[in-house]
Coordinates of C-alpha atoms in Angstrom, one line a residue:
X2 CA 0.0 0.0 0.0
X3 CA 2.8 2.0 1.1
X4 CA 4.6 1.5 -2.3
X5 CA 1.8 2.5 -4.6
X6 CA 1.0 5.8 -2.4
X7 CA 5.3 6.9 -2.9
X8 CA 4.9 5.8 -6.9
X9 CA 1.8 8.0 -7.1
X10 CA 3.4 10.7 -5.0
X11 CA 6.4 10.9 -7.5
X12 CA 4.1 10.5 -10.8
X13 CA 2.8 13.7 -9.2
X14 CA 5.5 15.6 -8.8
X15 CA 7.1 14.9 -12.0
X16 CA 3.5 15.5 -14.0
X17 CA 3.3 19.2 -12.6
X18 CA 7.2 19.5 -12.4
X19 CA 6.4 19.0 -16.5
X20 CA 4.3 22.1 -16.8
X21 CA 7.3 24.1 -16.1
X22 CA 9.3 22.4 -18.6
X23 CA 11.1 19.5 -16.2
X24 CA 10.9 16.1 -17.5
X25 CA 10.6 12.9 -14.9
X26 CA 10.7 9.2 -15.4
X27 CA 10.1 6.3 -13.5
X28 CA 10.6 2.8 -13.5
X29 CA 7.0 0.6 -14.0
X30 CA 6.7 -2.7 -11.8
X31 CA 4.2 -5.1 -12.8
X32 CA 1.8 -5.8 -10.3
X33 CA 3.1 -9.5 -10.4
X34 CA 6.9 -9.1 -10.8
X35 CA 9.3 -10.7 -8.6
X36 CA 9.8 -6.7 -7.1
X37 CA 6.5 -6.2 -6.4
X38 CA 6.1 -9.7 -4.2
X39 CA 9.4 -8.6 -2.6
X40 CA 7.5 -5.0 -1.4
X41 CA 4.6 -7.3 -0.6
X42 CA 6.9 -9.7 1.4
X43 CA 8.1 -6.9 3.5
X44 CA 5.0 -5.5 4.6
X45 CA 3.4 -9.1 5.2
X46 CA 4.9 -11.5 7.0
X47 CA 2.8 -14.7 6.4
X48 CA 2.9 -13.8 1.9
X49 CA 4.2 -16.9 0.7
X50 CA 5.3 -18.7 -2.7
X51 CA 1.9 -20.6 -2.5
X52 CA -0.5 -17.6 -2.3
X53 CA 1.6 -15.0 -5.2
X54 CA 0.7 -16.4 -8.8
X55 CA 3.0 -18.1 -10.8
X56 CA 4.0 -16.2 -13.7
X57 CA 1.9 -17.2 -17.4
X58 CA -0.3 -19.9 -15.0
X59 CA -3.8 -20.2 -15.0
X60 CA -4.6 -18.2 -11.7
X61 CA -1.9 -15.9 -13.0
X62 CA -4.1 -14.8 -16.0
X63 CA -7.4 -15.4 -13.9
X64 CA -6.2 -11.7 -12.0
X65 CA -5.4 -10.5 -14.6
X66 CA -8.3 -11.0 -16.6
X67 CA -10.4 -9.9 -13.4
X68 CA -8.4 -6.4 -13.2
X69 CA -8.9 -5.5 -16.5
X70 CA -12.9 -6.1 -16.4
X71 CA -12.9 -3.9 -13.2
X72 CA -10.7 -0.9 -14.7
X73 CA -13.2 -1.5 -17.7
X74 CA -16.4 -1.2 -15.1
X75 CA -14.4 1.8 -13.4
X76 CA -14.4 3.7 -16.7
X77 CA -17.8 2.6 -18.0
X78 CA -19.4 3.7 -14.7
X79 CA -20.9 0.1 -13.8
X80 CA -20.4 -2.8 -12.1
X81 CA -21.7 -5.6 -13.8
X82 CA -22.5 -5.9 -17.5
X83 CA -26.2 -6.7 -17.1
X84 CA -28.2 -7.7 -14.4
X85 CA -32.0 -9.1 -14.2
X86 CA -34.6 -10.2 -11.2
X87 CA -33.5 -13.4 -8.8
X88 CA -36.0 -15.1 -10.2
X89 CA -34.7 -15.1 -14.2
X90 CA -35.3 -12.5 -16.9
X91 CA -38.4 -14.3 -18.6
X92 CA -41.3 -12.2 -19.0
X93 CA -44.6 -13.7 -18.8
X94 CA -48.5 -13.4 -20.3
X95 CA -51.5 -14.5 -19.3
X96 CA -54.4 -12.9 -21.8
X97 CA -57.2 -11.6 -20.2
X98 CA -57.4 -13.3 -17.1
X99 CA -54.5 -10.9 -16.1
X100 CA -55.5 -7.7 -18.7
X101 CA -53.7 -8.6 -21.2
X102 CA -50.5 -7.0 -19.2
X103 CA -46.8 -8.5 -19.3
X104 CA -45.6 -9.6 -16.0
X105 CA -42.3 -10.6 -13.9
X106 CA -40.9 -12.1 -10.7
X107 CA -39.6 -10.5 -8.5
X108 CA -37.5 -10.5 -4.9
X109 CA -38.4 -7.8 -2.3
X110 CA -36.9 -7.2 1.2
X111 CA -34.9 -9.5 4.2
X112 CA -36.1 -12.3 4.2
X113 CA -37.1 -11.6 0.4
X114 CA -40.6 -12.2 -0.8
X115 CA -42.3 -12.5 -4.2
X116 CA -44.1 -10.6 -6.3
X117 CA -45.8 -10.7 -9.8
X118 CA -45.5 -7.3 -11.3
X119 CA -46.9 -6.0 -14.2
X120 CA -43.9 -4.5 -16.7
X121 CA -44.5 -0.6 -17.4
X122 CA -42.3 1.6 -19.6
X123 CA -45.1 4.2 -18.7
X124 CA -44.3 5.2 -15.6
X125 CA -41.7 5.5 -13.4
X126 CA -42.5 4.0 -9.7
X127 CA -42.5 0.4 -8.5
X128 CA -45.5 -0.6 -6.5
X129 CA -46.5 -3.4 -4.6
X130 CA -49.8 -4.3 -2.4
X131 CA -48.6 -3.6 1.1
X132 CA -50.1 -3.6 4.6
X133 CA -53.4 -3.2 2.3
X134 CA -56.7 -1.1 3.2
X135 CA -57.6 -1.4 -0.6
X136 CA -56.4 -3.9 -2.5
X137 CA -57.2 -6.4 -5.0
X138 CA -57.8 -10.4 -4.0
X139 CA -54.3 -12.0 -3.9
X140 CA -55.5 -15.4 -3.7
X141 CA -54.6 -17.9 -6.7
X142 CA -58.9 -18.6 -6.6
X143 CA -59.5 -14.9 -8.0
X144 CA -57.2 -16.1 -10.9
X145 CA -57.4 -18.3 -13.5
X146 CA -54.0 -18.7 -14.4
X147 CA -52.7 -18.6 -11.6
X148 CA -51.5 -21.4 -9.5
X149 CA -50.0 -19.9 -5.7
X150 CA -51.0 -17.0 -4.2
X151 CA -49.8 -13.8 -4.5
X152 CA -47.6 -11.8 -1.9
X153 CA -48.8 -8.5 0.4
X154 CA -45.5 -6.5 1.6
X155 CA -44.8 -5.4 4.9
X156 CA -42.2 -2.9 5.9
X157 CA -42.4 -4.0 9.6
X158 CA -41.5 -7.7 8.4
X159 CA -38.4 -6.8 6.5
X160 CA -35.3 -5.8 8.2
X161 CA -33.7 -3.5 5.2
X162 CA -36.9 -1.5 5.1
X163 CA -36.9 2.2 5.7
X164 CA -39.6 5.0 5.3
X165 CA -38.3 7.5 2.7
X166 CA -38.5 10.6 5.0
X167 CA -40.3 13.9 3.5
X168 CA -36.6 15.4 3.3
X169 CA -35.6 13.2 0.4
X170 CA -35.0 14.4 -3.0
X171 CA -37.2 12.3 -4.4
X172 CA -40.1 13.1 -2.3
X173 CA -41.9 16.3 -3.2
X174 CA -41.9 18.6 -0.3
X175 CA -45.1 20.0 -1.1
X176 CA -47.0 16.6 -0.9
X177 CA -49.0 16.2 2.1
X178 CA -45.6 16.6 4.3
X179 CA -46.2 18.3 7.4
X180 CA -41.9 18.2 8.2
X181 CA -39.1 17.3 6.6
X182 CA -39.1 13.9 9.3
X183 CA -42.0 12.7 8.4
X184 CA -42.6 9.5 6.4
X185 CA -43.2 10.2 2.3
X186 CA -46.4 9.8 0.8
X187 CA -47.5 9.3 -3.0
X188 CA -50.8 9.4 -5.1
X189 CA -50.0 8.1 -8.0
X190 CA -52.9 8.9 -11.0
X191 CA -52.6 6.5 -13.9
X192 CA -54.4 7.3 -17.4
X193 CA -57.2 4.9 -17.2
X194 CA -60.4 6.6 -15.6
X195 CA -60.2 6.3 -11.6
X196 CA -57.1 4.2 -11.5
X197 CA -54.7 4.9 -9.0
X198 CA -52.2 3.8 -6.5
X199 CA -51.7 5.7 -3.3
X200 CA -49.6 5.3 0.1
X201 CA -46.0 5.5 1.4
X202 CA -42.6 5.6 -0.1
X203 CA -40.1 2.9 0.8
X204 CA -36.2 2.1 0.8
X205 CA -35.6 -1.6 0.1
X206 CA -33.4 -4.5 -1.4
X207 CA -34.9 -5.7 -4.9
X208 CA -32.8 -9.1 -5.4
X209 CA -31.1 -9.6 -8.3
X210 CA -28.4 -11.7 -10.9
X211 CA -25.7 -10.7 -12.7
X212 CA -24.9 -11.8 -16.0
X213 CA -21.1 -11.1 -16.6
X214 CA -19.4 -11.9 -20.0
X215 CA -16.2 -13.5 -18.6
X216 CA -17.1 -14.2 -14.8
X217 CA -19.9 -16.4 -13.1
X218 CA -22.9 -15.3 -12.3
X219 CA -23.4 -13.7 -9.1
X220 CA -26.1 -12.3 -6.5
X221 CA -26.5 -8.4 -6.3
X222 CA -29.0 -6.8 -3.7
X223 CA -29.7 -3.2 -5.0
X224 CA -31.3 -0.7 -3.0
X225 CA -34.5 1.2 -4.6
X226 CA -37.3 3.1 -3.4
X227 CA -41.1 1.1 -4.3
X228 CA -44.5 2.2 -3.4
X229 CA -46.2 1.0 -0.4
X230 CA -49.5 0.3 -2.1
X231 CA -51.6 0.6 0.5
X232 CA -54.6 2.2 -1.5
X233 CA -55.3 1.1 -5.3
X234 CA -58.4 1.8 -7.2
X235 CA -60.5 1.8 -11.1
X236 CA -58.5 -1.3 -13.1
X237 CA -55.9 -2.0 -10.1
X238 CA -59.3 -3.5 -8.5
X239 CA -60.8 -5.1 -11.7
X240 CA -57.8 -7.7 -12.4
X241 CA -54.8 -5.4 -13.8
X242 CA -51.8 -6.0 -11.8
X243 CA -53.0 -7.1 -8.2
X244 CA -49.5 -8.0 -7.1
X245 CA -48.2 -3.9 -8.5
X246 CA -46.1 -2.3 -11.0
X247 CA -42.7 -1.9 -11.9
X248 CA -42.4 1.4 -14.0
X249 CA -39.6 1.2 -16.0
X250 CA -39.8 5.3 -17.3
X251 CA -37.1 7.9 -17.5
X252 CA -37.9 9.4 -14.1
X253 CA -35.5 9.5 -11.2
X254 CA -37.5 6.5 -9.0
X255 CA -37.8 4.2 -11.6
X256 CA -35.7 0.8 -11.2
X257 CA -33.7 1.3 -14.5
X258 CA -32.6 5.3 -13.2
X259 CA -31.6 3.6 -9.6
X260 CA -29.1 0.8 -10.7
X261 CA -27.9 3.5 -13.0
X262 CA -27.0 5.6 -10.3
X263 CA -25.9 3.4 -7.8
X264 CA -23.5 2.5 -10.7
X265 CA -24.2 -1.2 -11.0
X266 CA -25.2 -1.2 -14.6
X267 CA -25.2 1.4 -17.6
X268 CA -28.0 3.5 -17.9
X269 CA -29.8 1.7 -20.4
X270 CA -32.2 -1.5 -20.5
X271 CA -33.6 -3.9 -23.2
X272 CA -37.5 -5.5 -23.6
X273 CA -38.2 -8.1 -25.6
X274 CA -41.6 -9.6 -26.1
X275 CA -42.3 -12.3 -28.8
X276 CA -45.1 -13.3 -30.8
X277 CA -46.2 -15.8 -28.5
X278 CA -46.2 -13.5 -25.5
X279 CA -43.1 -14.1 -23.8
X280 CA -40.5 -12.3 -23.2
X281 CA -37.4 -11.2 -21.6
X282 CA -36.1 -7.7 -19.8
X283 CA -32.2 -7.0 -19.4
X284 CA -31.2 -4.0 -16.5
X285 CA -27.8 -2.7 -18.4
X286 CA -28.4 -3.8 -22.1
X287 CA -27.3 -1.4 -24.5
X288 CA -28.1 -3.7 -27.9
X289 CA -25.4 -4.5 -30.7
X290 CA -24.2 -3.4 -33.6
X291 CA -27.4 -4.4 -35.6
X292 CA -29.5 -2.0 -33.6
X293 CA -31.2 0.6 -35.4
X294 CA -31.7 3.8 -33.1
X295 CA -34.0 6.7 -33.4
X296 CA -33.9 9.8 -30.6
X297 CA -36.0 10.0 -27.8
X298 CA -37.9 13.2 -27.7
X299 CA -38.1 16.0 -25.0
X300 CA -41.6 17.4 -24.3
X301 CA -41.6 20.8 -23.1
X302 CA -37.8 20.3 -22.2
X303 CA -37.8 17.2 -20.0
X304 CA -37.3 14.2 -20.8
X305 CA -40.0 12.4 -18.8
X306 CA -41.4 9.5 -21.2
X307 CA -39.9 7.3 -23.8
X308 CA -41.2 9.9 -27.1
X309 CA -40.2 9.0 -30.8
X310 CA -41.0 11.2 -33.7
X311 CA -42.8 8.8 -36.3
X312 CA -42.4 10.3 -39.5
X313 CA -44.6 8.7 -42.1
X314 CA -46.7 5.3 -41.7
X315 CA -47.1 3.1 -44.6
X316 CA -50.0 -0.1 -45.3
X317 CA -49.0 -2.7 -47.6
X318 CA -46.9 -0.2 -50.3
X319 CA -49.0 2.6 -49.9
X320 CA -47.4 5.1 -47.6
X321 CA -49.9 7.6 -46.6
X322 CA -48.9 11.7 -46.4
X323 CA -49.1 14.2 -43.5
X324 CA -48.8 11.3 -41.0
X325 CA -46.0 12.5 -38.9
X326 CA -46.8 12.0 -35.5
X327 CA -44.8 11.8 -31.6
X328 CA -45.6 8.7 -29.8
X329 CA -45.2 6.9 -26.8
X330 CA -43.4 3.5 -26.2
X331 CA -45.1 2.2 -23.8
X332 CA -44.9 -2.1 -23.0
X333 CA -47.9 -1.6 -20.1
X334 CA -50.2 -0.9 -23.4
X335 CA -52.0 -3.5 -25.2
X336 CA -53.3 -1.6 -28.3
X337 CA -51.6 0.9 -30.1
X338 CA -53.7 4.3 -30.0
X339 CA -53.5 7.4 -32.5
X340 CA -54.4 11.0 -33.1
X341 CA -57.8 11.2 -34.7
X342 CA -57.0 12.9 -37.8
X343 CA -53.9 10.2 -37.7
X344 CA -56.2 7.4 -37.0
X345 CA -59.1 8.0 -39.3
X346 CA -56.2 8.4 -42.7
X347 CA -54.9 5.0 -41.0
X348 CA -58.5 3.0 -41.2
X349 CA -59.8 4.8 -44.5
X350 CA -56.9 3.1 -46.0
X351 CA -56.7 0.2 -44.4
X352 CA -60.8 -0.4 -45.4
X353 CA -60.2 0.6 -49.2
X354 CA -57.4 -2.3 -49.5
X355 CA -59.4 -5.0 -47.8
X356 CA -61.9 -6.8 -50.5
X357 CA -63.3 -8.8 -47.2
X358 CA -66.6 -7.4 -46.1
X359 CA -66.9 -5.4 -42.9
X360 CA -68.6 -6.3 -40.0
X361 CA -69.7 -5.1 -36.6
X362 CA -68.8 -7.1 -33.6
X363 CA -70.2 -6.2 -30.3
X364 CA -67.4 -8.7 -28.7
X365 CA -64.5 -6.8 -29.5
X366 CA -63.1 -3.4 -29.3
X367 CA -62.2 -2.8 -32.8
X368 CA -64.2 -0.8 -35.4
X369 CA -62.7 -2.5 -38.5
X370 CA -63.4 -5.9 -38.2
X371 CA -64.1 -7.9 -41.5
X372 CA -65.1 -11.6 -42.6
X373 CA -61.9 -13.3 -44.2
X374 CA -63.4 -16.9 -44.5
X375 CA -62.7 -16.6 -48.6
X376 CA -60.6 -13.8 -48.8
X377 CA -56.6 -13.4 -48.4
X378 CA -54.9 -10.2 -46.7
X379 CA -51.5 -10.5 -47.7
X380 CA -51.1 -7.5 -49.5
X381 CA -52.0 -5.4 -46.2
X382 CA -51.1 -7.5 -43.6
X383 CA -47.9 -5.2 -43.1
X384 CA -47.7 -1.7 -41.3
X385 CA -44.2 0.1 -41.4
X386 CA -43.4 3.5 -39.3
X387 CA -40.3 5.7 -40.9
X388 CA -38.4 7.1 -38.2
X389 CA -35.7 9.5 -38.4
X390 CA -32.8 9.1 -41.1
X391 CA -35.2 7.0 -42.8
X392 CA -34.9 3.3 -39.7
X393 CA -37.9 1.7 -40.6
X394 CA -39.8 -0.2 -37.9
X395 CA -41.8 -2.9 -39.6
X396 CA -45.1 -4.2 -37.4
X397 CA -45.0 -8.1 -37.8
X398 CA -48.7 -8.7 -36.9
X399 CA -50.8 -5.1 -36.7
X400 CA -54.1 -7.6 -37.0
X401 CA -56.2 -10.2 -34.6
X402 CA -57.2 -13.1 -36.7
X403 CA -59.7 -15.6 -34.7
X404 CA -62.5 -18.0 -36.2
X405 CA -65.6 -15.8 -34.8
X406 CA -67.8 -19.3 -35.3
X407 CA -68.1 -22.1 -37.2
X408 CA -69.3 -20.0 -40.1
X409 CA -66.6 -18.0 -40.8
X410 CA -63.5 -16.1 -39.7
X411 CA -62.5 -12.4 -38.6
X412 CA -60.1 -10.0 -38.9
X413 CA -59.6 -6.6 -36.9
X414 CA -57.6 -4.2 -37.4
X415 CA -56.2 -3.7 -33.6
X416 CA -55.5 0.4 -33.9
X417 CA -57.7 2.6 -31.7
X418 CA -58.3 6.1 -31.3
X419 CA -56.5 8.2 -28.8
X420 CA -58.3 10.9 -26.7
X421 CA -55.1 13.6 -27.0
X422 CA -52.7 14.5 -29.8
X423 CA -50.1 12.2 -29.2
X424 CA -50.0 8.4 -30.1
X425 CA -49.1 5.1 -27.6
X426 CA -47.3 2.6 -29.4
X427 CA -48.0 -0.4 -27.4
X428 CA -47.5 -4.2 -27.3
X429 CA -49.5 -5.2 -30.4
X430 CA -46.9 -3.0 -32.5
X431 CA -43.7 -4.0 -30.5
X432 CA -43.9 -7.4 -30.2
X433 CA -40.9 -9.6 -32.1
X434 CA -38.3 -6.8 -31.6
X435 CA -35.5 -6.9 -29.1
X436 CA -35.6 -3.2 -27.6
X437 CA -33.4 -1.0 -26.4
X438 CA -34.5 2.1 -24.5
X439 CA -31.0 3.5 -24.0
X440 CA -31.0 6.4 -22.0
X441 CA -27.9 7.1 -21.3
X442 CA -27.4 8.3 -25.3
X443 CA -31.3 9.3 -25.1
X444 CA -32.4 7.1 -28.2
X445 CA -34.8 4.1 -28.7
X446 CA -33.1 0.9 -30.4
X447 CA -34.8 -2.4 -32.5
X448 CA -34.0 -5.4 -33.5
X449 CA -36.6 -8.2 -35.1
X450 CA -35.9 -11.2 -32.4
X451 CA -37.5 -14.4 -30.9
X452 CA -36.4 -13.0 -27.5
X453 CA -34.4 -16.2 -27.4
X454 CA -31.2 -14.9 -29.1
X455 CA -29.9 -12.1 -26.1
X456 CA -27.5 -12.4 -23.9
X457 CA -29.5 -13.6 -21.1
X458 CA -30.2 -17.3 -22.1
X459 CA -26.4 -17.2 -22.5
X460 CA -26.8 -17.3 -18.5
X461 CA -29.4 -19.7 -18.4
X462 CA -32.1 -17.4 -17.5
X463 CA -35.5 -18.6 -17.1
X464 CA -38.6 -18.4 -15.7
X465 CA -39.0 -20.4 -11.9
X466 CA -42.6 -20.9 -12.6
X467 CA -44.8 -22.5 -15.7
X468 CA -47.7 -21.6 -14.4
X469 CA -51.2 -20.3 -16.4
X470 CA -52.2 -20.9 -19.7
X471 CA -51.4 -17.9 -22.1
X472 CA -55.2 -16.8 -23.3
X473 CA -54.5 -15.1 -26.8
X474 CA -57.3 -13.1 -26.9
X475 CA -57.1 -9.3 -26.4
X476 CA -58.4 -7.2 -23.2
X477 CA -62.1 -6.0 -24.4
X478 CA -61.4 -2.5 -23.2
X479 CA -58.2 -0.3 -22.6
X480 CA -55.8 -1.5 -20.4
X481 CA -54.2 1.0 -17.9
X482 CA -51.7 3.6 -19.7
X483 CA -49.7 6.3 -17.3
X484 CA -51.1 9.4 -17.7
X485 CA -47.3 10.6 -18.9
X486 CA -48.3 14.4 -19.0
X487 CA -48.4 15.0 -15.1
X488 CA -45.9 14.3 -13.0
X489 CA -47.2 12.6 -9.9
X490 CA -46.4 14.6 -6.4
X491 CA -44.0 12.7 -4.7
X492 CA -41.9 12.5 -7.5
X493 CA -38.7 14.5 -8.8
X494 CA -38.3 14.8 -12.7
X495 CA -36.0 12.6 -14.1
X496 CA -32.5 13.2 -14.4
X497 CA -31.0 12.4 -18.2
X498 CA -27.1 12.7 -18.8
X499 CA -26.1 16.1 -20.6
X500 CA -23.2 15.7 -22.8
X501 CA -20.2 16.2 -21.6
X502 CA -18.1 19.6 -22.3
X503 CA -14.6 19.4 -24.1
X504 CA -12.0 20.2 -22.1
X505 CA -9.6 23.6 -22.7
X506 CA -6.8 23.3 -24.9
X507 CA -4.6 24.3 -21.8
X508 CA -4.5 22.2 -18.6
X509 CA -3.0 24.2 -15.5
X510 CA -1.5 21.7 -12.9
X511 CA -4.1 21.3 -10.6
X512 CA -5.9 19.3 -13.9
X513 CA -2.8 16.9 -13.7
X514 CA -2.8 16.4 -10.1
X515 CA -6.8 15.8 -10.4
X516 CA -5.7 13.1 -13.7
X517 CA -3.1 11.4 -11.4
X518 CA -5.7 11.5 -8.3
X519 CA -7.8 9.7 -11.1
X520 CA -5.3 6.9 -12.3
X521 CA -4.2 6.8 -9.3
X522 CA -7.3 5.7 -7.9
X523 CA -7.7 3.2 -10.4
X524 CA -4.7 1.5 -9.7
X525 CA -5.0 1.1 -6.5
X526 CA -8.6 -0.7 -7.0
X527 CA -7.4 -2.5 -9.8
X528 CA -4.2 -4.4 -8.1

């Protein structure tokens, strides 16, 4: 210790020596030379041959290799490569019974506990039924697909638990706090009429894996902030996530923005949901070369939702004019909702290329719905949205397809109408794609994928429970979507990376000594 503290004394001195024109040089000593076990030797008397690697042997390399994936962590700003719930990083669906939402398990608390949480990139906190007044059933009987109860959290019962106290930055002063002591409070207001989730902010341990590329796997308890879900109301009560939420969104609270800055993972994370309703979600994942990327969008200068500028929308080969629109991401939608003047160029020319007759069914939630028993819809059974710098994102199934009856078969055209001026792009567009929302360079990334093909089933990743039976039929009404245009009250905004500033031409010496401080610090983690 003593030895690397004199080096980077005289690496000092000869570094601002050198900004008044004196040169100094030193002599390097591999960490694993013969001279530096000799300075190890003489500070610790029990070092012996056994326990110093021998030179180009396995254990040898092993440090070596482990040294240059932590000065590689150091300088990326995380810790581990990728990291997803104890549990495993499968996704799961279970139609209707459960609104047509995409769920995951997940590890809460000491001891830990379990709970199945719907996956929103919508919002921003996580949630869970705790020490409930109003809450929905959490018995497996409620449930058809459903084979174990579900899980109430307790704060009392878990021995990392703490209230978030009013004086916290992420508690908004101004919400129902009476003194900066005094345990933090939330209302959250989500987008579908009267649905809500309301009670008391929380510092826990969400349990997690890592998935390095060159070490095992290994356990990592994170600390975040979750909602104590004491209150829920509207869909929370009718079936839509009675175990909570995990919001996945740009804001400071989310899951995704506390690994980030706890500096466990980059700030970035990947969905994947495939065409038979799976899926998979990586904490770190910052996609591949084969990624193409379009920029999220600010609204009103803030970054608070994942917003992409669609530029024109094509059906079949006809690509329609004047449909430039800013939408939403959003994996807690079913349906994906547009503008009105958007929408009604999007069905008028949908309806004039399908021959198939039109009918009305009171059953499902679609206005253009047609009779397809004789008829083939091949040459409209493809949607494409042009982003910026012309990345196309293709939609691999914008239709439902079911036999109605025994007397023929329908079609519908899964598109609805949006009540403001921005669209939702949700699940039934964004399934098949591996996708990045990478917020750490503010842009949205896709890739067409199976969701078996990422790096997680590299790690053997899957899901501890088979449980349900995946009902392919669509929710009959709209599912719950995060009103994204208020910011609820116990919330700061979120906190996005600015681009750094280049550095002046000039460096005076106290920028050395801060450089050396740097490297300094590096090598004394890294050896």
């Amino acid at each position: 210790m003593a030895f690397r503290f004199v080096l980077c004394l005289l690496l000092a001195k000869g570094l601002v020596e050198g900004t008044v024109a004196l040169t100094f040089s030193s002599k390097l000593i591999h960490v694993y030379s013969d001279e530096a076990k000799a300075v190890w030797a003489s500070r610790r008397k029990n070092l012996s041959d056994e326990s110093w690697p021998k030179r180009n042997s396995s254990e040898y390399f092993r440090l070596l290799l482990g040294s240059d994936l932590t000065r590689q962590r150091m300088k990326l700003g995380s810790q581990h490569d990728f990291l997803y719930p104890s549990e495993g990083s499968q996704t799961l669906f279970f139609g209707d019974d459960l609104a047509s939402l995409h769920y995951i398990w997940i590890d809460i608390g000491t001891p830990n506990v379990s709970f199945l949480v719907a996956l929103d990139a919508g919002s921003d906190l996580l949630w869970v039924p705790c020490d409930c007044i109003e809450c929905a059933p959490l018995s497996a009987n409620y449930y058809n697909a459903l084979d174990r109860d579900l899980s109430e959290y307790s704060p009392s019962l878990s021995s990392t638990s703490r209230h978030l106290p009013c004086s916290h930055q992420l508690c908004n002063l101004t919400s129902k706090c009476k003194s900066p002591k005094e345990p933090c409070s939330y209302n959250y207001q989500y987008y579908s009429a009267n649905t809500s989730s309301s009670g008391l902010l929380i510092e826990d341990k969400l349990h997690l894996k890592s998935y390095e590329k060159h070490t095992a796997q290994s356990s990592v308890e994170a600390s975040i902030i979750l909602g104590c879900g004491r209150r829920q109301s509207g869909d929370y009560l009718q079936g839509a996530a009675p175990d909570g939420v995990m919001g996945l969104g740009p804001g400071s609270i989310s899951v995704p923005s506390l690994l980030a800055k706890a500096g466990l993972i980059k700030d970035s994370f990947s969905i994947c949901l495939n065409e038979n309703d799976s899926g998979r979600i990586l904490f770190g994942d910052q996609g591949h070369t084969s990624e193409q990327y379009t920029p999220f969008l600010p609204i009103d200068g803030d970054f608070f939702a994942y917003v992409v500028a669609v530029e024109s929308l094509c059906i079949g080969s006809s690509c329609l004019k004047n449909t430039g629109f800013q939408a939403l991401i959003d994996t807690g939608t079913s349906f994906t909702y547009l503008p009105d003047e958007i929408y009604k160029l999007v069905v008028s020319e949908f309806d004039k290329q399908v021959s198939a007759p039109r009918i009305n069914l009171q059953e499902y939630p679609w206005d253009y719905c047609y009779n397809i028993s004789s008829h083939e819809l091949d040459n409209i059974s493809t949607f494409k949205l042009t982003f910026s710098k012309n990345q196309t994102f293709r939609i691999h199934n914008p239709l439902f397809t079911s036999p109605s009856n025994q007397e023929y078969t329908i079609t519908c055209l899964t598109i609805m109408q949006a009540d403001d001026n921005y669209a939702t792009i949700g699940q039934n567009f964004l399934k098949g794609y591996h996708m990045i929302f990478d917020r750490e360079n503010v842009r949205f990334g896709w890739s067409s994928s199976n969701c078996e093909d990422n790096k997680g089933d590299k790690a053997n990743l899957t899901a501890p429970w088979n449980g349900g039976s995946p009902n392919p039929l669509p929710a009959n009404q709209q599912q719950s979507v995060p009103n994204t245009h208020s910011v609820p009250p116990a919330f700061a905004g979120p906190a996005l990376h600015k681009p750094a500033r280049a550095p002046p031409r000039g460096m005076m010496a106290s920028h050395f000594l801060s450089l050396v401080s740097l490297l300094c610090s590096l090598f004394w983690v890294s050896h």
